[in-house]
Amino acid sequence: MKLPIICMQCAQEQKQQIEGFSFVEIRDDGRYEFTCTNGHQTTTILQQQKFEILFDIGAYAILDGYYREAVSSFTSSLERFYEFYIKVITINKKIEEDTFISSWKLVSKQSERQLGAFIFLYTLEHGKTPFLLSPSNVEFRNDVIHKGKIPTKAEALDYGNDVLKVIRPILNDLKENYKDSVNKVVFQHLSACRCDNDKDKPVSTMTVRTILSLSVYEPGHNELSLEDTMLWLRMMKLQQKA
């Protein structure tokens, strides 16, 4: 999977879009530095959160025939979404960022602790138990990740769709009812991606269209199944090869 990056200097100079349009490899830190075909050195920070990117990586893995890797990426996306949810709610409760970071360090190494934190924070916030992956999905995930099970394409798609069913309702609730807190989490991410020497050069931010998206509000987008997104992803892959 690669990201489409547009040179903002080209855009400002009203160059043809393709001249400043490049595909770059995904980076863990969300920070992309490259030189466009017009020689402009560009630094772009991706606004997307980790859970958004990881889910797309899983979808691309299915396109490429790597079904085990798809299950792993979908699982990581869900875990990072739980972290994102916890961040949003703690900000909504006026918890300082340093306090959150200090507390998160105590659970960051163990996914079961993170899940427990999510379950009880959600329960306190909404007065009900959150909808989670089914026991059969958990068993399937563990077999794939820990026991070396090689899933079929259909199994990977089913698992991805079930992860969507867990994340989407909560994500929609966050976007509708916790907008300010969501925006603060995104701003924290953008700030963390900046460097001291950014003061001496232009730095832009950008968003990309992802299957799970904080920035897309089209009603139909969140109703698409994983299979429905494949045509769009195939078109993106063809552009990357062009």
Coordinates of N, CA and C in Angstrom, one line a residue:
M1 N 0.8 -1.2 0.0 CA 0.0 0.0 0.0 C 0.9 1.2 0.0
K2 N 0.6 2.2 -0.9 CA 1.2 3.5 -0.9 C 0.2 4.6 -0.8
L3 N 0.7 5.8 -0.3 CA -0.2 6.9 -0.2 C 0.0 7.9 -1.3
P4 N -1.0 8.5 -1.8 CA -0.9 9.6 -2.8 C -0.6 10.9 -2.1
I5 N 0.5 11.5 -2.5 CA 0.9 12.8 -1.9 C 0.9 13.9 -3.0
I6 N 0.2 15.0 -2.7 CA 0.2 16.1 -3.6 C 1.1 17.2 -3.1
C7 N 2.0 17.7 -4.0 CA 2.9 18.8 -3.6 C 2.1 20.1 -3.5
M8 N 2.1 20.6 -2.3 CA 1.2 21.8 -2.0 C 1.8 23.0 -2.8
Q9 N 3.1 23.1 -3.0 CA 3.6 24.2 -3.7 C 3.2 24.2 -5.2
C10 N 3.1 23.0 -5.8 CA 2.6 22.8 -7.1 C 1.1 23.3 -7.2
A11 N 0.4 22.8 -6.1 CA -1.0 23.2 -6.1 C -1.2 24.7 -6.0
Q12 N -0.4 25.3 -5.2 CA -0.5 26.8 -5.1 C -0.1 27.5 -6.3
E13 N 0.8 26.9 -7.1 CA 1.3 27.5 -8.3 C 0.4 27.1 -9.5
Q14 N -0.7 26.3 -9.2 CA -1.7 25.9 -10.2 C -1.0 25.1 -11.3
K15 N 0.0 24.3 -10.9 CA 0.5 23.3 -11.9 C -0.5 22.2 -12.1
Q16 N -0.3 21.5 -13.2 CA -1.2 20.3 -13.4 C -1.0 19.4 -12.2
Q17 N -2.0 18.8 -11.7 CA -2.0 18.0 -10.5 C -1.0 16.9 -10.6
I18 N -1.0 16.2 -11.8 CA -0.2 15.0 -12.0 C 1.3 15.4 -11.8
E19 N 1.7 16.6 -12.0 CA 3.1 17.0 -11.9 C 3.6 16.9 -10.5
G20 N 2.8 17.2 -9.6 CA 3.2 17.2 -8.2 C 2.6 16.0 -7.4
F21 N 2.1 15.0 -8.1 CA 1.4 13.9 -7.5 C 2.3 12.7 -7.4
S22 N 2.6 12.2 -6.2 CA 3.5 11.0 -6.1 C 2.9 10.0 -5.1
F23 N 3.3 8.7 -5.3 CA 2.9 7.7 -4.3 C 4.1 7.4 -3.4
V24 N 3.9 7.4 -2.1 CA 5.0 7.1 -1.2 C 4.7 5.9 -0.3
E25 N 5.7 5.3 0.2 CA 5.6 4.2 1.1 C 5.0 4.6 2.4
I26 N 4.1 3.8 3.0 CA 3.5 4.1 4.3 C 4.6 4.2 5.4
R27 N 4.5 5.2 6.2 CA 5.5 5.3 7.3 C 4.7 5.2 8.7
D28 N 5.4 4.7 9.7 CA 4.8 4.5 11.0 C 4.5 5.9 11.6
D29 N 5.4 6.9 11.4 CA 5.3 8.1 12.1 C 4.3 9.1 11.4
G30 N 3.8 8.8 10.3 CA 2.8 9.7 9.6 C 3.4 10.9 9.0
R31 N 4.7 10.9 8.8 CA 5.4 12.1 8.3 C 6.1 11.7 7.0
Y32 N 5.9 12.5 5.9 CA 6.3 12.2 4.6 C 7.1 13.3 4.0
E33 N 8.4 13.1 3.7 CA 9.2 14.0 3.1 C 9.6 13.5 1.7
F34 N 9.4 14.3 0.7 CA 9.8 13.9 -0.7 C 10.0 15.1 -1.6
T35 N 10.6 14.8 -2.7 CA 10.8 15.8 -3.7 C 9.9 15.5 -5.0
C36 N 9.1 16.4 -5.3 CA 8.1 16.2 -6.5 C 8.9 16.3 -7.8
T37 N 8.2 16.1 -8.9 CA 8.8 16.1 -10.2 C 9.2 17.5 -10.6
N38 N 8.7 18.5 -9.9 CA 9.1 19.9 -10.2 C 10.3 20.4 -9.3
G39 N 10.8 19.4 -8.5 CA 12.0 19.8 -7.7 C 11.6 20.4 -6.3
H40 N 10.4 20.5 -6.0 CA 10.0 21.0 -4.7 C 10.2 20.0 -3.6
Q41 N 10.9 20.4 -2.5 CA 11.0 19.6 -1.4 C 9.8 19.8 -0.5
T42 N 9.1 18.7 -0.2 CA 7.8 18.8 0.5 C 7.8 18.0 1.8
T43 N 7.2 18.5 2.9 CA 7.0 17.7 4.1 C 5.5 17.7 4.3
T44 N 4.9 16.5 4.3 CA 3.5 16.4 4.5 C 3.2 15.5 5.7
I45 N 2.3 15.9 6.6 CA 1.9 15.1 7.7 C 0.5 14.5 7.5
L46 N 0.4 13.2 7.6 CA -0.9 12.6 7.3 C -1.8 12.7 8.6
Q47 N -3.0 13.1 8.3 CA -3.9 13.3 9.5 C -4.6 12.0 9.9
Q48 N -4.6 11.0 9.1 CA -5.3 9.8 9.5 C -4.7 9.1 10.7
Q49 N -5.5 8.6 11.5 CA -5.1 7.9 12.7 C -4.6 6.5 12.3
K50 N -3.8 5.8 13.2 CA -3.3 4.5 12.9 C -4.3 3.5 12.6
F51 N -5.5 3.5 13.3 CA -6.5 2.5 13.0 C -7.1 2.6 11.6
E52 N -7.1 3.8 11.1 CA -7.6 4.0 9.7 C -6.7 3.4 8.7
I53 N -5.4 3.7 8.8 CA -4.4 3.2 7.9 C -4.3 1.7 8.0
L54 N -4.2 1.2 9.2 CA -4.0 -0.3 9.4 C -5.2 -1.1 8.7
F55 N -6.4 -0.6 8.8 CA -7.5 -1.3 8.2 C -7.3 -1.4 6.7
D56 N -6.9 -0.2 6.1 CA -6.7 -0.2 4.6 C -5.6 -1.2 4.2
I57 N -4.5 -1.2 5.1 CA -3.4 -2.2 4.8 C -4.0 -3.6 4.7
G58 N -4.9 -3.9 5.7 CA -5.5 -5.2 5.7 C -6.3 -5.5 4.4
A59 N -7.0 -4.5 3.9 CA -7.8 -4.6 2.7 C -6.9 -4.8 1.5
Y60 N -5.8 -4.1 1.4 CA -4.8 -4.2 0.3 C -4.2 -5.6 0.4
A61 N -4.0 -6.1 1.6 CA -3.4 -7.5 1.7 C -4.3 -8.5 1.1
I62 N -5.6 -8.3 1.2 CA -6.5 -9.3 0.6 C -6.4 -9.2 -0.9
L63 N -6.3 -8.0 -1.4 CA -6.2 -7.8 -2.9 C -4.9 -8.5 -3.4
D64 N -3.9 -8.5 -2.6 CA -2.6 -9.1 -3.0 C -2.5 -10.6 -2.7
G65 N -3.6 -11.1 -2.0 CA -3.6 -12.5 -1.7 C -2.9 -12.9 -0.4
Y66 N -2.6 -12.0 0.4 CA -2.0 -12.3 1.7 C -3.1 -12.2 2.8
Y67 N -3.8 -13.3 3.0 CA -4.9 -13.3 3.8 C -4.6 -13.4 5.3
R68 N -3.5 -14.0 5.6 CA -3.0 -14.1 7.0 C -2.6 -12.7 7.5
E69 N -1.9 -12.0 6.6 CA -1.5 -10.6 6.9 C -2.7 -9.7 7.0
A70 N -3.7 -9.9 6.2 CA -4.9 -9.1 6.3 C -5.6 -9.3 7.7
V71 N -5.7 -10.5 8.2 CA -6.3 -10.7 9.5 C -5.5 -10.0 10.6
S72 N -4.1 -10.1 10.5 CA -3.3 -9.4 11.5 C -3.5 -7.9 11.4
S73 N -3.6 -7.3 10.2 CA -3.8 -5.9 10.1 C -5.1 -5.4 10.6
F74 N -6.2 -6.2 10.3 CA -7.5 -5.9 10.8 C -7.5 -5.9 12.4
T75 N -6.8 -6.9 12.9 CA -6.7 -7.0 14.4 C -6.0 -5.8 15.0
S76 N -4.9 -5.4 14.4 CA -4.2 -4.2 14.9 C -5.0 -3.0 14.7
S77 N -5.8 -2.9 13.7 CA -6.6 -1.7 13.5 C -7.6 -1.6 14.6
L78 N -8.2 -2.7 15.0 CA -9.2 -2.8 16.1 C -8.6 -2.4 17.4
E79 N -7.4 -2.9 17.7 CA -6.7 -2.6 18.9 C -6.3 -1.1 19.0
R80 N -5.9 -0.5 17.9 CA -5.5 0.9 17.8 C -6.8 1.8 17.9
F81 N -7.9 1.2 17.4 CA -9.2 2.0 17.6 C -9.6 2.1 19.1
Y82 N -9.4 1.0 19.8 CA -9.7 1.0 21.2 C -8.8 2.1 21.9
E83 N -7.6 2.2 21.5 CA -6.7 3.2 22.1 C -7.2 4.6 21.7
F84 N -7.6 4.8 20.5 CA -8.2 6.1 20.0 C -9.4 6.4 20.8
Y85 N -10.3 5.5 21.0 CA -11.5 5.7 21.8 C -11.2 6.2 23.2
I86 N -10.2 5.5 23.8 CA -9.8 5.8 25.2 C -9.3 7.3 25.2
K87 N -8.5 7.6 24.2 CA -7.9 9.0 24.2 C -9.0 10.0 24.1
V88 N -10.0 9.8 23.2 CA -11.1 10.7 23.0 C -11.9 10.9 24.3
I89 N -12.2 9.8 24.9 CA -13.0 9.9 26.1 C -12.3 10.6 27.3
T90 N -11.0 10.3 27.4 CA -10.2 10.9 28.5 C -10.1 12.4 28.2
I91 N -9.9 12.8 27.0 CA -9.9 14.3 26.7 C -11.3 14.9 27.0
N92 N -12.3 14.2 26.6 CA -13.7 14.7 26.9 C -13.9 14.9 28.4
K93 N -13.2 14.1 29.2 CA -13.3 14.2 30.7 C -12.2 15.2 31.3
K94 N -11.6 15.9 30.4 CA -10.7 17.0 30.8 C -9.4 16.4 31.4
I95 N -9.0 15.2 31.1 CA -7.8 14.6 31.5 C -6.6 15.2 30.7
E96 N -5.6 15.6 31.3 CA -4.4 16.2 30.6 C -3.7 15.1 29.8
E97 N -3.1 15.5 28.7 CA -2.4 14.6 27.8 C -1.3 13.9 28.5
D98 N -0.5 14.6 29.4 CA 0.6 13.9 30.1 C 0.1 12.8 31.0
T99 N -1.1 13.1 31.6 CA -1.7 12.1 32.5 C -2.1 10.8 31.7
F100 N -2.7 11.1 30.6 CA -3.1 9.9 29.7 C -1.9 9.1 29.3
I101 N -0.8 9.8 28.9 CA 0.4 9.1 28.4 C 1.0 8.3 29.6
S102 N 1.0 8.8 30.8 CA 1.5 8.1 31.9 C 0.7 6.9 32.2
S103 N -0.6 7.0 32.2 CA -1.5 5.9 32.4 C -1.4 4.8 31.3
W104 N -1.3 5.3 30.1 CA -1.3 4.4 29.0 C -0.1 3.5 29.0
K105 N 1.0 4.0 29.5 CA 2.3 3.2 29.5 C 2.1 2.0 30.4
L106 N 1.2 2.0 31.4 CA 0.9 0.9 32.2 C 0.2 -0.2 31.6
V107 N -0.5 0.0 30.4 CA -1.2 -1.0 29.7 C -0.8 -1.2 28.3
S108 N 0.2 -0.4 27.8 CA 0.5 -0.4 26.4 C 1.2 -1.6 25.9
K109 N 1.7 -2.4 26.8 CA 2.4 -3.6 26.3 C 1.5 -4.9 26.3
Q110 N 0.3 -4.8 26.8 CA -0.6 -5.9 26.8 C -2.0 -5.6 26.3
S111 N -2.3 -6.2 25.2 CA -3.6 -5.9 24.5 C -4.8 -6.3 25.4
E112 N -4.7 -7.3 26.2 CA -5.8 -7.6 27.1 C -6.1 -6.5 28.1
R113 N -5.1 -5.9 28.6 CA -5.3 -4.8 29.5 C -6.0 -3.6 28.8
Q114 N -5.5 -3.4 27.5 CA -6.1 -2.3 26.7 C -7.6 -2.6 26.5
L115 N -7.9 -3.8 26.1 CA -9.3 -4.2 25.9 C -10.1 -4.0 27.2
G116 N -9.6 -4.4 28.3 CA -10.3 -4.2 29.6 C -10.5 -2.7 29.9
A117 N -9.5 -1.9 29.6 CA -9.7 -0.4 29.8 C -10.8 0.1 28.9
F118 N -10.8 -0.4 27.7 CA -11.9 0.1 26.7 C -13.2 -0.3 27.2
I119 N -13.4 -1.6 27.6 CA -14.7 -2.1 28.0 C -15.3 -1.3 29.1
F120 N -14.5 -1.1 30.2 CA -15.1 -0.4 31.3 C -15.2 1.1 31.1
L121 N -14.4 1.7 30.3 CA -14.6 3.1 30.0 C -15.8 3.3 29.2
Y122 N -16.0 2.4 28.2 CA -17.2 2.5 27.4 C -18.5 2.3 28.3
T123 N -18.4 1.3 29.2 CA -19.5 1.0 30.0 C -19.9 2.2 30.9
L124 N -18.8 2.8 31.5 CA -19.1 4.0 32.3 C -19.7 5.1 31.5
E125 N -19.2 5.3 30.3 CA -19.7 6.4 29.4 C -21.1 6.2 28.9
H126 N -21.5 5.0 28.6 CA -22.7 4.7 27.9 C -23.7 3.9 28.7
G127 N -23.3 3.3 29.9 CA -24.2 2.6 30.7 C -24.6 1.2 30.1
K128 N -23.7 0.7 29.2 CA -24.0 -0.6 28.6 C -22.7 -1.2 28.2
T129 N -22.7 -2.5 28.0 CA -21.5 -3.2 27.5 C -21.3 -3.0 26.0
P130 N -20.1 -2.7 25.6 CA -19.8 -2.5 24.2 C -20.0 -3.8 23.4
F131 N -20.4 -3.7 22.1 CA -20.4 -4.8 21.2 C -19.0 -5.1 20.8
L132 N -18.6 -6.4 20.9 CA -17.2 -6.8 20.7 C -17.2 -8.0 19.6
L133 N -16.0 -8.4 19.3 CA -15.9 -9.5 18.4 C -16.5 -10.8 19.1
S134 N -17.1 -11.6 18.4 CA -17.7 -12.9 18.9 C -16.6 -13.8 19.4
P135 N -16.9 -14.7 20.3 CA -15.9 -15.7 20.7 C -15.3 -16.5 19.6
S136 N -16.1 -16.8 18.6 CA -15.6 -17.5 17.4 C -14.6 -16.7 16.6
N137 N -14.8 -15.4 16.5 CA -13.9 -14.5 15.9 C -12.6 -14.4 16.6
V138 N -12.7 -14.3 18.0 CA -11.5 -14.3 18.8 C -10.7 -15.5 18.6
E139 N -11.4 -16.7 18.6 CA -10.6 -18.0 18.4 C -10.0 -18.0 17.1
F140 N -10.7 -17.6 16.0 CA -10.1 -17.5 14.7 C -8.9 -16.6 14.6
R141 N -9.0 -15.4 15.2 CA -7.9 -14.5 15.2 C -6.7 -15.1 15.9
N142 N -6.9 -15.7 17.1 CA -5.8 -16.3 17.8 C -5.1 -17.5 17.0
D143 N -6.0 -18.2 16.4 CA -5.4 -19.3 15.5 C -4.5 -18.8 14.4
V144 N -5.0 -17.7 13.8 CA -4.2 -17.1 12.7 C -2.9 -16.5 13.2
I145 N -3.0 -15.7 14.3 CA -1.9 -14.9 14.7 C -0.9 -15.7 15.6
H146 N -1.4 -16.6 16.4 CA -0.6 -17.3 17.4 C -0.3 -18.8 17.0
K147 N -1.2 -19.4 16.2 CA -1.0 -20.8 15.8 C -0.6 -21.0 14.4
G148 N -0.4 -20.0 13.6 CA 0.0 -20.2 12.2 C -1.1 -20.6 11.3
K149 N -2.4 -20.5 11.6 CA -3.4 -20.9 10.7 C -3.4 -20.0 9.5
I150 N -3.5 -20.6 8.3 CA -3.6 -19.8 7.1 C -5.0 -19.7 6.6
P151 N -5.6 -18.5 6.7 CA -7.0 -18.4 6.4 C -7.3 -18.3 4.9
T152 N -8.5 -18.6 4.5 CA -8.9 -18.4 3.1 C -9.3 -17.0 2.9
K153 N -9.5 -16.6 1.6 CA -9.9 -15.3 1.3 C -11.3 -15.0 1.9
A154 N -12.2 -15.9 1.9 CA -13.5 -15.7 2.4 C -13.4 -15.5 3.9
E155 N -12.6 -16.3 4.6 CA -12.4 -16.1 6.1 C -11.9 -14.7 6.4
A156 N -10.9 -14.3 5.6 CA -10.3 -13.0 5.9 C -11.3 -11.8 5.6
L157 N -12.1 -12.0 4.6 CA -13.2 -11.0 4.3 C -14.2 -11.0 5.4
D158 N -14.6 -12.2 5.9 CA -15.6 -12.2 6.9 C -15.1 -11.6 8.2
Y159 N -13.9 -11.9 8.5 CA -13.3 -11.3 9.7 C -13.2 -9.8 9.6
G160 N -12.7 -9.3 8.5 CA -12.7 -7.8 8.2 C -14.0 -7.2 8.4
N161 N -15.0 -7.8 7.8 CA -16.4 -7.2 7.9 C -16.9 -7.2 9.4
D162 N -16.5 -8.2 10.1 CA -16.9 -8.3 11.5 C -16.2 -7.2 12.3
V163 N -14.9 -6.9 12.0 CA -14.2 -5.8 12.7 C -14.9 -4.5 12.3
L164 N -15.3 -4.3 11.1 CA -16.1 -3.1 10.7 C -17.3 -3.0 11.5
K165 N -18.0 -4.1 11.8 CA -19.3 -4.0 12.6 C -19.0 -3.6 14.0
V166 N -17.8 -3.9 14.5 CA -17.5 -3.5 15.9 C -17.1 -2.0 15.9
I167 N -16.3 -1.5 15.0 CA -15.8 -0.2 15.0 C -16.8 0.9 14.5
R168 N -17.5 0.6 13.4 CA -18.2 1.7 12.8 C -19.3 2.4 13.7
P169 N -20.1 1.6 14.4 CA -21.1 2.3 15.3 C -20.4 3.2 16.3
I170 N -19.3 2.8 16.9 CA -18.7 3.6 17.9 C -18.0 4.8 17.3
L171 N -17.4 4.5 16.1 CA -16.7 5.6 15.4 C -17.8 6.7 15.0
N172 N -18.9 6.3 14.5 CA -20.0 7.2 14.2 C -20.4 8.0 15.4
D173 N -20.5 7.4 16.5 CA -20.9 8.1 17.7 C -19.9 9.1 18.1
L174 N -18.6 8.8 18.0 CA -17.5 9.7 18.3 C -17.6 10.9 17.4
K175 N -17.8 10.7 16.1 CA -17.8 11.8 15.1 C -19.0 12.7 15.4
E176 N -20.1 12.1 15.8 CA -21.3 12.9 16.0 C -21.4 13.6 17.4
N177 N -20.9 12.9 18.4 CA -21.1 13.5 19.8 C -19.9 13.9 20.5
Y178 N -18.7 13.6 19.9 CA -17.5 14.0 20.6 C -16.5 14.7 19.6
K179 N -17.1 15.6 18.8 CA -16.3 16.2 17.7 C -15.1 17.0 18.3
D180 N -15.3 17.8 19.3 CA -14.2 18.6 19.8 C -13.1 17.7 20.3
S181 N -13.4 16.6 21.0 CA -12.4 15.8 21.6 C -11.7 15.0 20.5
V182 N -12.4 14.6 19.5 CA -11.8 13.9 18.3 C -10.8 14.8 17.7
N183 N -11.2 16.1 17.5 CA -10.3 17.0 16.8 C -9.1 17.3 17.7
K184 N -9.2 17.3 19.0 CA -8.0 17.5 19.8 C -7.1 16.3 19.7
V185 N -7.6 15.1 19.6 CA -6.7 13.9 19.4 C -6.0 14.0 18.1
V186 N -6.7 14.4 17.1 CA -6.0 14.6 15.8 C -5.0 15.7 15.8
F187 N -5.3 16.8 16.5 CA -4.3 17.9 16.6 C -3.1 17.4 17.4
Q188 N -3.3 16.6 18.5 CA -2.1 16.1 19.2 C -1.2 15.2 18.3
H189 N -1.9 14.4 17.4 CA -1.1 13.6 16.5 C -0.3 14.4 15.5
L190 N -0.9 15.4 15.0 CA -0.2 16.3 14.0 C 0.9 17.0 14.7
S191 N 0.7 17.5 15.9 CA 1.8 18.2 16.7 C 2.9 17.2 16.9
A192 N 2.6 16.0 17.3 CA 3.7 15.0 17.6 C 4.5 14.7 16.4
C193 N 4.0 14.8 15.2 CA 4.7 14.5 14.0 C 5.6 15.6 13.5
R194 N 5.5 16.8 14.1 CA 6.3 17.9 13.7 C 7.7 17.8 14.3
C195 N 8.7 18.4 13.6 CA 10.1 18.4 14.1 C 10.5 19.9 14.4
D196 N 11.6 20.1 15.1 CA 12.0 21.4 15.5 C 12.4 22.2 14.2
N197 N 13.0 21.5 13.2 CA 13.5 22.2 12.0 C 12.3 22.5 11.0
D198 N 11.1 22.2 11.4 CA 10.0 22.5 10.5 C 9.7 24.0 10.4
K199 N 10.3 24.7 11.3 CA 10.0 26.2 11.2 C 10.7 26.8 10.0
D200 N 11.7 26.1 9.4 CA 12.4 26.7 8.3 C 11.9 26.2 7.0
K201 N 10.8 25.5 6.9 CA 10.4 25.0 5.6 C 8.8 24.8 5.7
P202 N 8.2 24.7 4.5 CA 6.8 24.6 4.5 C 6.3 23.1 4.9
V203 N 5.4 23.1 5.7 CA 4.8 21.8 6.2 C 3.3 21.8 6.0
S204 N 2.8 20.8 5.3 CA 1.4 20.7 5.1 C 0.8 19.5 5.7
T205 N -0.5 19.5 5.9 CA -1.2 18.3 6.4 C -2.2 17.8 5.3
M206 N -2.5 16.6 5.3 CA -3.4 16.0 4.3 C -4.2 14.9 4.9
T207 N -5.4 14.6 4.3 CA -6.2 13.4 4.6 C -6.3 12.6 3.3
V208 N -6.5 11.3 3.5 CA -6.8 10.4 2.3 C -8.1 9.7 2.6
R209 N -8.7 9.2 1.6 CA -9.9 8.5 1.8 C -9.6 7.0 2.2
T210 N -10.1 6.7 3.4 CA -9.9 5.3 3.9 C -11.2 4.7 4.2
I211 N -11.2 3.4 4.3 CA -12.4 2.6 4.6 C -13.1 3.0 5.9
L212 N -12.3 3.0 7.0 CA -12.7 3.6 8.2 C -12.2 5.0 8.2
S213 N -13.1 6.0 8.4 CA -12.6 7.4 8.2 C -13.2 8.3 9.2
L214 N -12.4 9.2 9.8 CA -12.8 10.3 10.6 C -13.2 11.5 9.8
S215 N -12.7 11.6 8.5 CA -12.9 12.7 7.7 C -14.1 12.6 6.7
V216 N -14.5 11.4 6.4 CA -15.5 11.2 5.4 C -16.9 11.1 6.2
Y217 N -17.8 11.9 5.8 CA -19.1 12.0 6.4 C -20.3 11.5 5.5
E218 N -19.9 11.0 4.3 CA -21.0 10.6 3.4 C -21.7 9.4 4.0
P219 N -23.0 9.4 4.1 CA -23.8 8.4 4.8 C -23.5 7.0 4.2
G220 N -23.4 6.9 2.9 CA -23.2 5.6 2.3 C -21.8 5.0 2.5
H221 N -20.9 5.9 2.8 CA -19.5 5.4 3.0 C -19.4 4.3 4.1
N222 N -20.1 4.6 5.2 CA -20.0 3.7 6.3 C -20.9 2.5 6.2
E223 N -21.6 2.4 5.1 CA -22.4 1.2 4.9 C -21.8 0.2 3.9
L224 N -20.7 0.6 3.3 CA -20.0 -0.3 2.4 C -19.4 -1.5 3.1
S225 N -19.6 -2.7 2.5 CA -18.9 -3.9 3.0 C -17.5 -3.8 2.5
L226 N -16.7 -4.7 3.1 CA -15.3 -4.8 2.7 C -15.2 -5.1 1.2
E227 N -16.1 -6.0 0.7 CA -16.1 -6.4 -0.7 C -16.4 -5.2 -1.6
D228 N -17.3 -4.3 -1.1 CA -17.7 -3.2 -1.9 C -16.6 -2.2 -2.1
T229 N -15.6 -2.2 -1.2 CA -14.5 -1.2 -1.3 C -13.4 -1.7 -2.3
M230 N -13.5 -3.0 -2.7 CA -12.4 -3.5 -3.5 C -12.2 -2.9 -4.8
L231 N -13.2 -2.5 -5.5 CA -13.1 -1.8 -6.8 C -12.3 -0.5 -6.7
W232 N -12.7 0.3 -5.6 CA -11.9 1.5 -5.4 C -10.5 1.2 -5.1
L233 N -10.2 0.2 -4.3 CA -8.8 -0.1 -3.9 C -8.0 -0.6 -5.1
R234 N -8.7 -1.3 -6.0 CA -8.0 -1.8 -7.2 C -7.6 -0.6 -8.1
M235 N -8.5 0.4 -8.2 CA -8.2 1.6 -9.0 C -7.0 2.3 -8.4
M236 N -6.9 2.4 -7.1 CA -5.8 3.0 -6.5 C -4.5 2.3 -6.8
K237 N -4.5 1.0 -6.8 CA -3.4 0.2 -7.1 C -2.9 0.4 -8.5
L238 N -3.9 0.5 -9.4 CA -3.5 0.7 -10.8 C -2.8 2.0 -11.0
Q239 N -3.3 3.1 -10.3 CA -2.7 4.4 -10.3 C -1.2 4.3 -9.8
Q240 N -1.0 3.5 -8.8 CA 0.3 3.4 -8.2 C 1.3 2.8 -9.2
K241 N 0.8 1.9 -10.1 CA 1.7 1.2 -11.0 C 1.9 2.1 -12.3
A242 N 1.0 3.1 -12.5 CA 1.1 3.9 -13.7 C 2.3 4.7 -13.8

